[in-house]
């Protein structure tokens, strides 16, 4: 009997999409699935969703006085470690988000457990499990063999599986923890660089993404015209962010955002594996690049070879025409 | 008082090489390049070096020790942090450190720190570009019980306190902490500086201090609990439809029409 524990994430006071994805992954390989929710806000808004979660047990861990230490995650690390101390799971899964990339290894190494990050597949073996994870930014994949009985912690790349809608009526248990460690690390301030009124990259159906080939900050404004016309969101490669043309919060890729829109229009981006790691799950990729050998064409459904400026200009005017008609 | 800074760095394959120039090595446990490309120091580790040197630029009295674990080191390449301005280079050298699991890397690096420390600040790149794990510095923090702050894009010292600008997905945070701590550094800290001639001269004269497992009382590595089974390069069989036309203006128009036909816009 395989028992799996999932560490959930809450975004905008809702159970995150990533958590639903984890639930699906877990159900395919487990007999019993438990979900941990750290309760930092009022759980009442959340609990409406509980019946939608296809799990057997939900543990709501409450830590008075309900304040988080986002970005540092001492509280999460402490509480989750305490919780798993008294339990026995075959697998502990979480998402490879900013949260997961910190809390996962902290809990694992703090409790002498094995840790694997950024997995894209897990399979049951006769004896244990096997997982697959990309390496070298996605140039290759590596398979690892996990023996039974070691209870590893594994993070999964977001965007892998769509959520199902079955209902299971989980058993819900609330547990209160006391946390009183002295804080040597303090968050003084937090700033959001994204425009709150714009569509979030993660939610956008259409993304237009620019790279080093765009050439400058002013030129990015040209690209923004296309973004606005399509009602999409703007993205960028790391080279464009590093050049200071756009804020790093627009970066897509291994160390930026992971997106999966219906349409991803990449402009002046070469298609380095680390960039593709963040966008290759897009349903349709259009690549505009003046180098016909650019790697981006290997993942593009539609390829356009040429200078982006003239192409985007005529793309914009044609779309305007088509929209009027 | 001199501030002791350690930088954890790794020698990796050059990731700027196009992805079709990589192949699986003979042992099947790592990649290698098809050409005769020399390795590099992991980019984020050079960012970490830059972060340490910026503290010196700010007027702080810092002593910077670069620590690397691995084997098959290219001396001229791993001396780059020294030529940028770091003071010492320490190597933990053993064959079994190449391609081992991160549990063992954490243990090995923790014992080096234990042996040559203590340090006030331990810096590391946010992740290594070969196995893209990013949890070794976090694992060390948990092992030697230090606070960990991730993804720094700026580090300042004021009255023995550290102020760290930390990159988040949508912006940044300002975090305050005290010595000692571990900080992982992101590329937003700025390009690593180019070594100047004097730096290069100084680096040629310096030799790394080399430790073996025996020196640290480390046992030979037992097998990783979780074992790498195979590496494979995924097949790509997407058929790209290239949009053509008389000139770029027509190509742009044809693209718009195709996207409209497909209901994508
Ligand atoms: C560990 C690690 C993590 C990384 N994480 C990320 C990440 O999260 N996201 C990311 O994006 N990168 C990441 N990178 C960097 C990545 O390897 C590439 O360096 C980067 O993606 C390159 O950006 P680019 O495609 O914009 O620039 P380039 O590779 O320089 O490509 C520019 C392209 O523009 C084309 N071009 C130039 N002029 C024109 C024109 N007038 N019209 C049309 N096309 C033109 C060129 O042909 C070229 O293909 C990471 C690297 C490492 C090592």
XYZ file of C-alpha atoms and ligand atoms in Angstrom:
643
model
C 0.000 0.000 0.000
C 1.574 3.272 -1.163
C 0.925 6.277 1.055
C 1.751 9.680 -0.333
C 1.817 13.066 1.346
C 1.426 16.269 -0.636
C 2.483 19.705 0.531
C -0.011 22.193 -0.804
C 0.408 25.793 -1.765
C -2.083 28.594 -1.446
C -2.143 31.446 -3.941
C -4.626 34.320 -3.734
C -6.367 32.496 -0.857
C -7.077 29.486 -3.042
C -5.508 26.055 -3.306
C -3.048 26.568 -6.157
C -3.337 24.947 -9.575
C 0.009 23.231 -8.872
C -1.509 21.476 -5.894
C -4.296 20.055 -8.059
C -1.632 18.826 -10.459
C 0.199 17.093 -7.609
C -3.031 15.426 -6.523
C -3.387 13.906 -9.993
C 0.199 12.716 -10.096
C -0.126 11.188 -6.625
C -3.375 9.386 -7.348
C -1.815 7.537 -10.274
C 0.782 5.864 -8.106
C -0.682 5.791 -4.589
C -3.332 3.938 -2.651
C -3.769 6.684 -0.109
C -3.166 10.394 -0.616
C -2.912 12.964 2.177
C -2.641 16.687 1.770
C -1.102 19.163 4.164
C -2.322 22.739 4.219
C -0.542 25.329 6.306
C -3.145 27.646 7.634
C -1.843 31.177 7.739
C -5.011 32.875 6.696
C -8.540 32.229 7.736
C -9.207 28.713 6.581
C -12.924 29.313 6.081
C -12.465 30.594 2.538
C -10.259 27.649 1.722
C -12.437 24.961 3.220
C -15.057 25.556 0.536
C -12.606 23.894 -1.826
C -11.872 20.891 0.368
C -14.507 18.668 -1.161
C -13.058 19.351 -4.597
C -9.756 17.796 -3.592
C -9.437 14.169 -4.626
C -7.529 13.034 -1.555
C -8.188 10.781 1.423
C -6.969 13.017 4.231
C -6.502 16.740 4.640
C -4.377 17.998 7.524
C -4.826 21.659 8.288
C -1.801 22.770 10.282
C -2.390 25.934 12.228
C 0.411 28.011 13.688
C -0.804 30.869 15.857
C -0.595 33.829 15.485
C -1.019 33.036 11.807
C 1.699 35.222 10.328
C 3.911 33.847 7.572
C 7.593 34.382 6.892
C 7.262 34.226 3.130
C 10.529 33.849 1.245
C 12.349 32.558 4.331
C 9.954 29.783 5.318
C 11.332 28.979 8.766
C 7.812 28.380 10.024
C 6.793 26.108 7.159
C 10.025 24.129 7.480
C 9.544 23.715 11.220
C 5.882 22.742 11.115
C 6.160 20.329 8.194
C 9.197 18.678 9.794
C 7.276 18.241 13.036
C 4.292 16.841 11.194
C 6.193 14.221 9.195
C 8.168 13.144 12.270
C 5.178 11.202 13.585
C 3.968 9.857 10.248
C 5.162 7.352 7.738
C 4.781 8.095 4.062
C 6.304 6.352 1.062
C 6.574 9.607 -0.834
C 6.355 13.291 0.000
C 5.619 15.479 -3.016
C 5.522 19.211 -3.605
C 5.725 21.572 -6.582
C 8.930 23.045 -7.925
C 7.806 26.574 -7.325
C 9.744 29.209 -5.433
C 8.127 27.807 -2.276
C 8.871 24.186 -3.123
C 12.456 24.893 -4.159
C 13.193 26.192 -0.678
C 10.892 24.296 1.666
C 11.483 20.948 -0.091
C 15.244 20.742 0.421
C 15.054 22.413 3.859
C 12.677 19.768 5.160
C 14.565 16.978 3.386
C 18.085 17.831 4.538
C 16.874 18.927 7.954
C 15.335 15.483 8.444
C 18.012 13.435 6.665
C 15.764 12.485 3.795
C 16.670 12.142 0.144
C 15.587 14.954 -2.133
C 14.912 15.119 -5.872
C 13.895 18.297 -7.620
C 12.031 19.283 -10.757
C 10.708 15.861 -11.738
C 8.513 15.488 -14.792
C 7.454 11.856 -14.386
C 7.176 9.215 -11.681
C 6.491 5.519 -12.133
C 5.810 2.618 -9.847
C 8.355 -0.161 -10.070
C 8.100 -3.681 -8.794
C 10.437 -2.504 -6.113
C 10.168 1.197 -5.398
C 9.773 3.965 -7.944
C 11.553 5.653 -10.788
C 11.483 9.295 -11.704
C 12.544 11.367 -14.696
C 13.960 14.868 -14.490
C 15.509 17.192 -17.053
C 19.193 18.090 -16.689
C 21.380 20.729 -18.374
C 18.388 23.010 -18.693
C 16.522 20.315 -20.600
C 19.198 19.210 -23.070
C 18.782 15.710 -21.668
C 16.626 13.755 -19.227
C 17.835 11.579 -16.391
C 16.063 8.584 -14.865
C 16.637 7.809 -11.197
C 15.774 4.657 -9.296
C 14.225 5.097 -5.852
C 14.358 2.033 -3.587
C 11.368 1.362 -1.318
C 11.322 2.434 2.296
C 13.328 5.663 2.111
C 10.459 8.173 1.982
C 12.075 10.768 -0.287
C 10.853 14.306 -0.864
C 10.295 15.092 -4.535
C 9.395 18.321 -6.273
C 7.457 18.297 -9.546
C 7.642 20.768 -12.366
C 4.409 22.785 -12.499
C 2.121 22.508 -15.520
C 2.477 18.758 -16.004
C -0.993 17.400 -15.592
C -4.480 18.811 -15.770
C -6.721 18.410 -12.794
C -9.611 15.985 -12.743
C -12.959 16.754 -11.223
C -13.738 13.599 -9.253
C -14.899 13.954 -5.679
C -13.763 11.873 -2.728
C -14.930 13.657 0.462
C -11.668 13.660 2.378
C -11.363 13.303 6.132
C -10.222 16.607 7.568
C -8.091 17.010 10.676
C -6.838 20.240 12.222
C -3.586 20.283 14.158
C -2.160 23.285 15.986
C 1.583 23.797 16.314
C 3.501 26.154 18.491
C 6.311 28.002 16.853
C 8.480 30.265 18.917
C 11.925 30.096 17.367
C 13.888 33.297 17.485
C 13.944 34.912 14.081
C 17.441 35.712 12.883
C 16.148 36.427 9.435
C 13.535 39.088 8.914
C 11.706 40.292 5.873
C 11.681 44.066 6.013
C 9.823 44.886 2.863
C 8.355 43.365 -0.259
C 7.907 44.935 -3.692
C 5.874 43.818 -6.656
C 7.223 44.877 -10.038
C 4.388 43.415 -12.079
C 1.525 45.666 -13.099
C -1.440 44.376 -11.091
C -3.865 45.497 -13.792
C -2.261 43.414 -16.484
C -2.900 39.759 -17.238
C -0.542 37.542 -15.267
C 1.993 35.639 -17.344
C 0.939 32.423 -15.659
C -2.714 32.985 -16.597
C -2.269 34.428 -20.083
C -3.698 32.561 -23.090
C -1.329 34.420 -25.409
C 2.253 35.428 -24.611
C 4.566 37.493 -26.795
C 8.121 37.054 -25.615
C 11.180 39.038 -26.661
C 14.878 38.220 -26.514
C 18.250 39.768 -27.186
C 17.306 40.089 -30.852
C 14.794 42.820 -29.918
C 17.732 45.144 -29.368
C 16.651 47.597 -26.687
C 14.153 48.977 -24.221
C 12.451 51.193 -26.794
C 12.094 48.310 -29.197
C 10.337 46.295 -26.500
C 7.587 48.924 -26.600
C 6.979 47.885 -30.233
C 6.483 44.350 -29.027
C 4.065 45.579 -26.403
C 1.793 46.893 -29.153
C 1.355 43.314 -30.344
C 0.766 42.168 -26.771
C -2.005 44.705 -26.261
C -3.599 43.990 -29.607
C -3.796 40.266 -28.799
C -4.884 40.808 -25.217
C -1.910 38.784 -24.035
C 1.031 39.195 -21.702
C 4.643 40.187 -22.351
C 7.488 37.794 -21.568
C 11.250 37.925 -22.062
C 14.393 35.835 -22.204
C 17.053 36.164 -19.549
C 19.339 37.985 -21.998
C 16.691 40.699 -22.425
C 16.208 40.974 -18.651
C 19.947 41.008 -17.934
C 20.357 43.815 -20.478
C 17.918 45.820 -18.373
C 15.347 46.212 -21.172
C 12.609 44.620 -19.055
C 12.299 43.767 -15.379
C 13.426 40.303 -14.320
C 9.864 39.461 -13.317
C 9.082 39.031 -17.042
C 11.714 36.317 -17.413
C 10.531 32.978 -18.722
C 12.586 29.855 -18.277
C 14.325 27.573 -15.869
C 15.058 30.351 -13.393
C 12.104 32.530 -14.363
C 8.452 31.740 -14.873
C 6.991 28.543 -16.252
C 4.150 29.233 -18.648
C 1.851 27.142 -20.836
C -0.335 29.478 -22.908
C -2.311 28.443 -26.013
C -0.036 30.648 -28.105
C 3.582 31.619 -27.377
C 5.092 34.024 -29.901
C 8.851 34.175 -29.405
C 10.619 37.076 -31.064
C 14.412 37.360 -31.345
C 14.966 34.450 -28.965
C 17.475 31.747 -29.872
C 15.771 28.974 -27.920
C 18.409 27.996 -25.357
C 17.316 24.921 -23.427
C 17.003 26.969 -20.221
C 14.539 29.292 -21.915
C 12.541 26.421 -23.400
C 12.290 24.866 -19.933
C 9.811 27.629 -19.124
C 7.749 27.712 -22.316
C 7.943 24.368 -24.100
C 4.645 23.319 -22.559
C 2.884 26.030 -24.561
C 0.319 24.504 -26.893
C 1.491 26.436 -29.987
C 4.837 28.152 -30.391
C 5.521 30.708 -33.100
C 9.191 31.558 -33.613
C 10.315 34.750 -35.309
C 14.087 34.789 -35.793
C 16.428 35.930 -38.562
C 18.681 32.890 -38.151
C 17.060 29.908 -39.822
C 19.234 27.557 -37.777
C 18.121 28.937 -34.408
C 17.210 26.214 -31.933
C 13.825 27.811 -31.241
C 12.559 26.435 -34.578
C 12.933 22.903 -33.215
C 10.023 23.482 -30.845
C 7.982 25.854 -33.014
C 4.777 24.877 -34.762
C 5.063 27.973 -36.950
C 8.425 29.365 -38.002
C 9.131 32.752 -39.479
C 12.640 33.554 -40.714
C 13.379 37.258 -41.012
C 13.833 40.574 -39.286
C 11.345 40.797 -36.450
C 10.651 44.509 -36.885
C 9.142 44.303 -40.342
C 7.421 41.022 -39.591
C 5.808 42.210 -36.376
C 4.808 45.469 -38.023
C 2.920 43.724 -40.780
C 1.576 41.147 -38.323
C 0.082 43.991 -36.288
C -1.462 45.788 -39.257
C -2.921 42.581 -40.688
C -4.465 41.620 -37.349
C -5.968 45.097 -37.084
C -7.428 44.684 -40.569
C -8.767 41.221 -39.817
C -10.305 42.451 -36.589
C -12.186 45.243 -38.355
C -13.567 42.911 -40.956
C 37.660 42.584 11.989
C 38.043 40.760 8.703
C 34.828 39.269 7.349
C 35.467 35.696 6.262
C 33.571 34.814 3.108
C 33.386 31.383 1.502
C 32.171 30.855 -2.047
C 30.985 27.432 -3.134
C 31.755 26.892 -6.804
C 31.530 24.079 -9.315
C 33.261 23.281 -12.587
C 30.640 22.479 -15.232
C 30.339 22.087 -19.000
C 29.910 25.337 -20.888
C 26.159 25.881 -21.193
C 26.495 28.521 -23.898
C 27.268 25.727 -26.360
C 24.216 24.939 -28.554
C 22.236 22.028 -27.152
C 22.837 19.813 -30.184
C 26.561 19.898 -29.358
C 26.080 17.742 -26.253
C 26.202 13.967 -26.163
C 26.015 11.297 -23.480
C 29.398 10.250 -22.088
C 30.867 6.781 -22.189
C 29.732 5.823 -18.701
C 26.234 7.009 -19.462
C 26.145 9.057 -16.270
C 26.703 12.579 -17.589
C 26.852 14.663 -20.725
C 29.963 15.775 -22.582
C 30.449 18.088 -25.525
C 31.052 16.788 -29.037
C 33.853 19.250 -29.615
C 36.868 19.933 -27.491
C 35.246 22.618 -25.363
C 36.809 23.531 -22.060
C 34.561 23.634 -19.012
C 33.599 26.794 -17.145
C 32.897 27.778 -13.599
C 29.145 27.632 -13.126
C 27.823 31.081 -14.081
C 25.891 31.701 -10.879
C 29.041 30.888 -8.850
C 30.852 33.686 -10.663
C 27.884 35.902 -9.763
C 28.502 34.854 -6.143
C 32.171 35.809 -6.527
C 31.079 39.172 -7.898
C 28.795 39.631 -4.878
C 31.730 39.069 -2.515
C 33.967 41.474 -4.445
C 31.241 44.136 -4.352
C 31.406 43.958 -0.552
C 35.125 44.667 -0.799
C 34.373 47.558 -3.193
C 32.006 48.900 -0.520
C 35.025 49.226 1.767
C 34.566 46.132 3.900
C 37.588 44.138 4.943
C 36.821 40.734 3.440
C 38.830 37.564 2.941
C 37.373 35.453 0.146
C 37.907 31.689 -0.046
C 36.552 29.742 -2.995
C 35.698 26.116 -2.254
C 35.218 23.566 -5.002
C 34.452 19.846 -4.780
C 35.025 17.581 -7.749
C 37.718 16.064 -9.903
C 39.397 16.646 -13.256
C 39.842 20.321 -12.499
C 41.172 22.622 -15.235
C 43.533 24.744 -13.185
C 43.510 27.785 -15.466
C 39.727 27.768 -15.466
C 39.075 27.263 -11.796
C 41.511 30.065 -10.984
C 39.131 32.591 -12.534
C 37.647 33.715 -9.187
C 41.226 34.259 -7.961
C 42.000 36.449 -10.947
C 38.772 38.355 -10.320
C 40.023 39.103 -6.810
C 39.260 36.184 -4.489
C 42.037 35.388 -2.006
C 42.167 31.609 -1.652
C 41.151 28.507 -3.543
C 40.402 25.265 -1.727
C 39.687 22.024 -3.554
C 38.168 18.842 -2.283
C 39.319 16.401 -4.893
C 37.930 12.918 -5.390
C 36.707 10.965 -8.367
C 33.519 9.966 -6.589
C 32.473 13.606 -6.328
C 31.803 13.752 -10.060
C 28.169 12.966 -10.763
C 27.389 11.861 -7.214
C 24.010 12.611 -5.666
C 23.485 15.890 -3.872
C 23.204 14.206 -0.469
C 26.857 13.309 -0.717
C 27.894 16.687 -2.137
C 26.228 18.364 0.829
C 28.076 16.126 3.251
C 31.422 16.653 1.539
C 31.156 20.443 1.312
C 29.869 20.667 4.881
C 32.992 18.902 6.106
C 35.272 21.226 4.156
C 33.519 24.205 5.737
C 33.845 22.550 9.108
C 37.565 21.989 8.550
C 38.611 25.411 7.255
C 35.842 27.609 8.708
C 34.190 29.272 10.438
C 32.930 31.743 7.861
C 30.771 34.797 8.417
C 29.088 34.533 5.051
C 28.876 31.531 2.750
C 27.893 32.428 -0.788
C 26.879 30.066 -3.558
C 25.293 30.317 -6.966
C 21.548 29.744 -6.952
C 22.078 26.483 -8.816
C 24.585 24.601 -10.938
C 23.839 24.533 -14.638
C 24.610 20.846 -15.136
C 22.136 19.002 -12.930
C 20.053 22.116 -12.209
C 19.370 21.107 -8.629
C 19.869 24.253 -6.584
C 19.522 22.496 -3.272
C 23.131 21.901 -2.262
C 23.549 25.283 -0.481
C 20.169 24.790 1.182
C 21.190 21.304 2.261
C 24.440 22.636 3.730
C 22.531 25.331 5.609
C 20.327 22.670 7.194
C 23.303 20.429 7.889
C 25.473 22.997 9.637
C 22.471 24.848 11.002
C 22.762 28.278 9.427
C 20.024 30.515 8.096
C 19.643 30.403 4.316
C 18.607 33.306 2.127
C 18.031 32.489 -1.527
C 18.294 34.375 -4.853
C 20.149 37.496 -3.729
C 20.475 40.332 -6.238
C 22.180 42.734 -3.836
C 24.026 42.324 -0.528
C 24.929 45.185 1.810
C 26.549 45.141 5.240
C 25.483 47.759 7.777
C 26.534 47.676 11.447
C 27.281 43.969 11.341
C 23.922 43.299 9.775
C 23.257 42.045 6.296
C 20.634 43.638 4.086
C 19.789 41.383 1.192
C 17.683 42.201 -1.822
C 16.073 38.929 -2.717
C 14.560 38.246 -6.134
C 11.028 36.856 -6.130
C 9.012 35.775 -9.150
C 7.091 39.030 -9.267
C 9.518 41.502 -7.726
C 11.793 41.467 -4.743
C 12.046 41.444 -0.949
C 14.428 43.142 1.431
C 15.696 40.695 4.041
C 17.721 41.487 7.107
C 19.934 38.974 8.861
C 23.129 38.700 10.859
C 26.350 36.680 10.570
C 26.816 33.808 10.000
C 24.527 32.800 7.149
C 24.379 31.203 3.720
C 23.200 33.218 0.741
C 22.553 31.963 -2.774
C 23.198 34.518 -5.495
C 21.271 35.101 -8.708
C 22.448 36.619 -11.995
C 20.588 39.860 -11.221
C 23.529 40.776 -8.942
C 25.305 41.817 -12.146
C 27.871 40.476 -14.585
C 30.998 38.995 -13.027
C 33.855 41.448 -13.534
C 36.607 40.778 -16.034
C 39.902 39.878 -14.392
C 42.494 42.594 -14.890
C 46.143 41.942 -15.658
C 47.234 42.276 -12.041
C 44.522 39.862 -10.978
C 45.635 37.339 -13.552
C 49.274 37.693 -12.441
C 48.364 37.209 -8.788
C 46.250 34.176 -9.630
C 49.032 32.451 -11.574
C 51.244 32.659 -8.501
C 48.627 31.205 -6.166
C 48.154 27.491 -5.793
C 44.997 25.848 -4.581
C 45.002 24.059 -1.241
C 43.909 20.523 -1.989
C 42.115 18.222 0.440
C 41.384 14.563 0.007
C 38.640 12.591 1.741
C 41.291 11.248 4.119
C 42.287 14.764 5.201
C 38.700 15.459 6.220
C 38.032 12.089 7.800
C 35.356 11.512 5.185
C 34.513 7.913 4.342
C 34.737 6.800 0.771
C 31.381 7.414 -0.730
C 28.936 4.573 -0.373
C 26.471 4.165 -3.206
C 23.847 6.880 -3.486
C 20.506 5.758 -2.048
C 18.826 7.182 -5.102
C 20.751 6.099 -8.153
C 21.049 7.621 -11.564
C 19.899 4.895 -13.925
C 20.312 6.410 -17.365
C 20.540 9.648 -19.261
C 18.795 10.130 -22.569
C 18.343 12.931 -25.047
C 14.662 13.338 -25.817
C 13.582 12.966 -29.454
C 12.091 15.983 -31.067
C 9.743 15.207 -33.922
C 7.779 18.394 -34.342
C 7.219 19.464 -37.920
C 7.631 23.187 -38.127
C 5.477 24.949 -40.687
C 7.587 27.774 -42.103
C 5.577 30.786 -43.209
C 6.852 32.140 -46.503
C 6.195 35.137 -48.717
C 7.727 37.564 -51.198
C 9.102 39.837 -48.497
C 8.922 40.253 -44.743
C 5.787 42.300 -44.933
C 4.010 39.511 -46.800
C 5.407 36.901 -44.411
C 3.997 38.857 -41.487
C 0.636 39.086 -43.209
C 0.614 35.360 -44.000
C 1.451 34.569 -40.397
C -1.503 36.610 -39.181
C -3.798 34.820 -41.617
C -2.534 31.357 -40.585
C -2.957 32.137 -36.892
C -6.469 33.410 -37.554
C -7.307 30.265 -39.562
C -6.155 28.117 -36.686
C -8.250 30.127 -34.265
C -5.176 31.053 -32.256
C -5.786 34.818 -32.320
C 21.656 27.854 -15.271
C 21.077 28.747 -16.306
C 19.775 29.187 -16.181
C 19.204 29.991 -17.161
N 17.897 30.382 -17.034
C 17.309 31.055 -18.052
C 15.925 31.408 -18.001
O 15.222 31.168 -17.012
N 15.390 32.049 -19.058
C 16.129 32.368 -20.198
O 15.559 32.936 -21.142
N 17.439 32.060 -20.246
C 18.043 31.429 -19.204
N 19.386 31.149 -19.286
C 20.181 31.744 -20.368
C 20.114 30.972 -21.670
O 21.094 29.963 -21.644
C 20.387 31.912 -22.869
O 21.619 32.541 -22.689
C 19.316 32.975 -23.065
O 18.016 32.388 -23.018
C 19.534 33.671 -24.381
O 18.565 34.675 -24.572
P 18.151 35.106 -26.054
O 17.610 33.947 -26.773
O 17.284 36.293 -25.920
O 19.533 35.625 -26.640
P 20.468 35.003 -27.794
O 20.797 33.586 -27.495
O 21.557 35.947 -27.993
O 19.513 34.993 -29.054
C 19.081 36.117 -29.729
C 18.386 35.636 -30.986
O 17.826 36.762 -31.665
C 17.977 36.568 -33.051
N 17.936 37.895 -33.673
C 18.866 38.892 -33.616
N 18.455 39.969 -34.289
C 17.247 39.666 -34.811
C 16.307 40.376 -35.622
N 16.533 41.619 -36.032
N 15.150 39.746 -35.980
C 14.902 38.482 -35.585
N 15.745 37.770 -34.797
C 16.908 38.345 -34.419
C 19.298 35.866 -33.197
O 19.344 35.129 -34.416
C 19.322 34.952 -31.971
O 18.805 33.667 -32.284
C 19.969 30.364 -18.291
C 21.286 29.923 -18.410
C 21.837 29.121 -17.441
C 23.245 28.640 -17.620
